[in-house]
C-alpha cells in the first residue's frame, strides 16, 4: 500500500510538471508570435503612415507657398 501511494504521488507530481511545461511552452509560443506579428505586420504599416504624412506635409506646404502665375 505504501509503495502504491508513493507511486501515485510521484505520478501526480509528474503530471503537474507536465502541465507546467505545457503552459510555459504555450506562453513562449504566444510571445514569439506576438513579436513576429509586431515586426512583420506593423513595421510596414508604420512606414506607410510615415510616408503618407510626409506626402501630406509636402502638399500643404506647396499650397501655402502657392504663387499664381
Tab-separated table of N, CA and C in Angstrom:
chain	number	residue	atom	x	y	z
A	1	UNK	N	0.824	-1.194	0.000
A	1	UNK	CA	0.000	0.000	0.000
A	1	UNK	C	0.869	1.259	0.000
A	2	UNK	N	1.924	1.237	0.814
A	2	UNK	CA	2.819	2.388	0.889
A	2	UNK	C	3.488	2.644	-0.460
A	3	UNK	N	3.896	1.565	-1.138
A	3	UNK	CA	4.550	1.697	-2.437
A	3	UNK	C	3.569	2.273	-3.447
A	4	UNK	N	2.320	1.806	-3.414
A	4	UNK	CA	1.306	2.316	-4.342
A	4	UNK	C	1.072	3.810	-4.114
A	5	UNK	N	0.938	4.210	-2.859
A	5	UNK	CA	0.733	5.634	-2.551
A	5	UNK	C	1.917	6.467	-3.023
A	6	UNK	N	3.099	5.937	-2.834
A	6	UNK	CA	4.309	6.648	-3.245
A	6	UNK	C	4.344	6.820	-4.772
A	7	UNK	N	3.988	5.772	-5.510
A	7	UNK	CA	3.955	5.849	-6.969
A	7	UNK	C	2.859	6.797	-7.439
A	8	UNK	N	1.718	6.771	-6.760
A	8	UNK	CA	0.602	7.638	-7.134
A	8	UNK	C	0.979	9.109	-6.952
A	9	UNK	N	1.658	9.429	-5.857
A	9	UNK	CA	2.091	10.804	-5.609
A	9	UNK	C	3.123	11.218	-6.649
A	10	UNK	N	4.043	10.324	-6.984
A	10	UNK	CA	5.042	10.631	-8.000
A	10	UNK	C	4.372	10.859	-9.348
A	11	UNK	N	3.353	10.076	-9.641
A	11	UNK	CA	2.636	10.225	-10.901
A	11	UNK	C	1.906	11.566	-10.949
A	12	UNK	N	1.281	11.953	-9.835
A	12	UNK	CA	0.582	13.234	-9.794
A	12	UNK	C	1.553	14.399	-9.946
A	13	UNK	N	2.713	14.274	-9.318
A	13	UNK	CA	3.681	15.362	-9.442
A	13	UNK	C	4.247	15.428	-10.858
A	14	UNK	N	4.374	14.281	-11.507
A	14	UNK	CA	4.853	14.275	-12.889
A	14	UNK	C	3.828	14.939	-13.801
A	15	UNK	N	2.562	14.637	-13.582
A	15	UNK	CA	1.505	15.250	-14.389
A	15	UNK	C	1.487	16.762	-14.162
A	16	UNK	N	1.655	17.183	-12.921
A	16	UNK	CA	1.696	18.620	-12.631
A	16	UNK	C	2.864	19.282	-13.346
A	17	UNK	N	4.012	18.637	-13.319
A	17	UNK	CA	5.181	19.175	-14.005
A	17	UNK	C	4.943	19.253	-15.508
A	18	UNK	N	4.291	18.246	-16.060
A	18	UNK	CA	3.998	18.259	-17.493
A	18	UNK	C	3.045	19.397	-17.850
A	19	UNK	N	2.050	19.643	-17.004
A	19	UNK	CA	1.138	20.760	-17.256
A	19	UNK	C	1.878	22.093	-17.178
A	20	UNK	N	2.767	22.228	-16.218
A	20	UNK	CA	3.542	23.463	-16.095
A	20	UNK	C	4.397	23.670	-17.342
A	21	UNK	N	5.041	22.618	-17.820
A	21	UNK	CA	5.846	22.719	-19.035
A	21	UNK	C	4.985	23.053	-20.248
A	22	UNK	N	3.809	22.455	-20.331
A	22	UNK	CA	2.912	22.720	-21.451
A	22	UNK	C	2.451	24.178	-21.461
A	23	UNK	N	2.063	24.681	-20.310
A	23	UNK	CA	1.620	26.075	-20.215
A	23	UNK	C	2.783	27.020	-20.515
A	24	UNK	N	3.965	26.698	-20.014
A	24	UNK	CA	5.143	27.531	-20.286
A	24	UNK	C	5.458	27.566	-21.777
A	25	UNK	N	5.383	26.423	-22.425
A	25	UNK	CA	5.642	26.369	-23.866
A	25	UNK	C	4.599	27.180	-24.630
A	26	UNK	N	3.349	27.115	-24.199
A	26	UNK	CA	2.296	27.888	-24.860
A	26	UNK	C	2.545	29.387	-24.701
A	27	UNK	N	2.968	29.807	-23.527
A	27	UNK	CA	3.248	31.225	-23.292
A	27	UNK	C	4.415	31.692	-24.156
A	28	UNK	N	5.468	30.889	-24.228
A	28	UNK	CA	6.622	31.243	-25.068
A	28	UNK	C	6.199	31.332	-26.533
A	29	UNK	N	5.370	30.398	-26.985
A	29	UNK	CA	4.881	30.408	-28.364
A	29	UNK	C	4.082	31.676	-28.646
A	30	UNK	N	3.216	32.057	-27.728
A	30	UNK	CA	2.401	33.260	-27.904
A	30	UNK	C	3.286	34.506	-27.961
A	31	UNK	N	4.309	34.557	-27.120
A	31	UNK	CA	5.218	35.705	-27.128
A	31	UNK	C	5.962	35.793	-28.458
A	32	UNK	N	6.435	34.654	-28.960
A	32	UNK	CA	7.154	34.641	-30.239
A	32	UNK	C	6.241	35.095	-31.371
A	33	UNK	N	5.006	34.608	-31.386
A	33	UNK	CA	4.056	35.009	-32.430
A	33	UNK	C	3.763	36.506	-32.334
A	34	UNK	N	3.594	37.009	-31.123
A	34	UNK	CA	3.307	38.439	-30.952
A	34	UNK	C	4.459	39.300	-31.456
A	35	UNK	N	5.684	38.898	-31.165
A	35	UNK	CA	6.852	39.661	-31.629
A	35	UNK	C	6.951	39.613	-33.150
A	36	UNK	N	6.723	38.439	-33.734
A	36	UNK	CA	6.787	38.325	-35.189
A	36	UNK	C	5.708	39.164	-35.862
A	37	UNK	N	4.504	39.122	-35.336
A	37	UNK	CA	3.415	39.912	-35.921
A	37	UNK	C	3.730	41.396	-35.805
A	38	UNK	N	4.260	41.786	-34.675
A	38	UNK	CA	4.588	43.203	-34.485
A	38	UNK	C	5.652	43.654	-35.475
A	39	UNK	N	6.663	42.839	-35.683
A	39	UNK	CA	7.761	43.238	-36.570
A	39	UNK	C	7.419	43.092	-38.044
A	40	UNK	N	6.668	42.080	-38.407
A	40	UNK	CA	6.397	41.816	-39.821
A	40	UNK	C	5.199	42.613	-40.318
A	41	UNK	N	4.166	42.714	-39.519
A	41	UNK	CA	2.933	43.360	-39.970
A	41	UNK	C	2.930	44.848	-39.646
A	42	UNK	N	3.332	45.203	-38.453
A	42	UNK	CA	3.190	46.588	-38.022
A	42	UNK	C	4.247	47.520	-38.605
A	43	UNK	N	5.448	47.051	-38.861
A	43	UNK	CA	6.507	47.921	-39.377
A	43	UNK	C	6.162	48.496	-40.747
A	44	UNK	N	5.694	47.688	-41.706
A	44	UNK	CA	5.300	48.298	-42.991
A	44	UNK	C	4.164	49.310	-42.845
A	45	UNK	N	3.236	49.048	-41.938
A	45	UNK	CA	2.132	49.981	-41.723
A	45	UNK	C	2.667	51.297	-41.178
A	46	UNK	N	3.607	51.217	-40.241
A	46	UNK	CA	4.186	52.441	-39.679
A	46	UNK	C	4.962	53.203	-40.752
A	47	UNK	N	5.705	52.491	-41.583
A	47	UNK	CA	6.444	53.150	-42.662
A	47	UNK	C	5.491	53.810	-43.651
A	48	UNK	N	4.410	53.136	-43.994
A	48	UNK	CA	3.430	53.701	-44.918
A	48	UNK	C	2.790	54.943	-44.317
A	49	UNK	N	2.483	54.895	-43.013
A	49	UNK	CA	1.908	56.068	-42.356
A	49	UNK	C	2.883	57.231	-42.382
A	50	UNK	N	4.150	56.943	-42.163
A	50	UNK	CA	5.169	57.994	-42.200
A	50	UNK	C	5.281	58.589	-43.595
A	51	UNK	N	5.270	57.738	-44.605
A	51	UNK	CA	5.348	58.229	-45.985
A	51	UNK	C	4.133	59.071	-46.339
A	52	UNK	N	2.965	58.625	-45.909
A	52	UNK	CA	1.737	59.365	-46.192
A	52	UNK	C	1.753	60.720	-45.500
A	53	UNK	N	2.198	60.747	-44.250
A	53	UNK	CA	2.234	62.028	-43.541
A	53	UNK	C	3.245	62.977	-44.181
A	54	UNK	N	4.362	62.447	-44.673
A	54	UNK	CA	5.339	63.296	-45.378
A	54	UNK	C	4.732	63.854	-46.661
A	55	UNK	N	3.999	63.035	-47.377
A	55	UNK	CA	3.352	63.486	-48.615
A	55	UNK	C	2.343	64.591	-48.314
A	56	UNK	N	1.528	64.385	-47.294
A	56	UNK	CA	0.517	65.390	-46.936
A	56	UNK	C	1.200	66.684	-46.512
A	57	UNK	N	2.271	66.578	-45.755
A	57	UNK	CA	3.007	67.767	-45.329
A	57	UNK	C	3.559	68.524	-46.543
A	58	UNK	N	4.106	67.812	-47.509
A	58	UNK	CA	4.643	68.462	-48.715
A	58	UNK	C	3.538	69.144	-49.518
A	59	UNK	N	2.401	68.501	-49.634
A	59	UNK	CA	1.291	69.088	-50.384
A	59	UNK	C	0.795	70.348	-49.698
A	60	UNK	N	0.652	70.314	-48.387
A	60	UNK	CA	0.157	71.502	-47.683
A	60	UNK	C	1.164	72.637	-47.726
A	61	UNK	N	2.453	72.320	-47.685
A	61	UNK	CA	3.471	73.374	-47.809
A	61	UNK	C	3.391	73.997	-49.189
A	62	UNK	N	3.208	73.181	-50.206
A	62	UNK	CA	3.085	73.713	-51.568
A	62	UNK	C	1.842	74.577	-51.711
A	63	UNK	N	0.769	74.233	-51.033
A	63	UNK	CA	-0.450	75.039	-51.110
A	63	UNK	C	-0.277	76.378	-50.409
A	64	UNK	N	0.414	76.375	-49.284
A	64	UNK	CA	0.588	77.635	-48.554
A	64	UNK	C	1.596	78.548	-49.233
A	65	UNK	N	2.515	77.983	-50.000
A	65	UNK	CA	3.514	78.791	-50.715
A	65	UNK	C	3.142	78.985	-52.179
A	66	UNK	N	1.899	78.816	-52.487
A	66	UNK	CA	1.443	78.909	-53.876
A	66	UNK	C	1.511	80.355	-54.361
A	67	UNK	N	2.110	80.540	-55.516
A	67	UNK	CA	2.140	81.869	-56.138
A	67	UNK	C	1.504	81.754	-57.515
A	68	UNK	N	0.413	82.452	-57.745
A	68	UNK	CA	-0.238	82.354	-59.055
A	68	UNK	C	0.628	82.987	-60.131
A	69	UNK	N	0.582	82.426	-61.303
A	69	UNK	CA	1.408	82.962	-62.385
A	69	UNK	C	0.624	83.866	-63.301
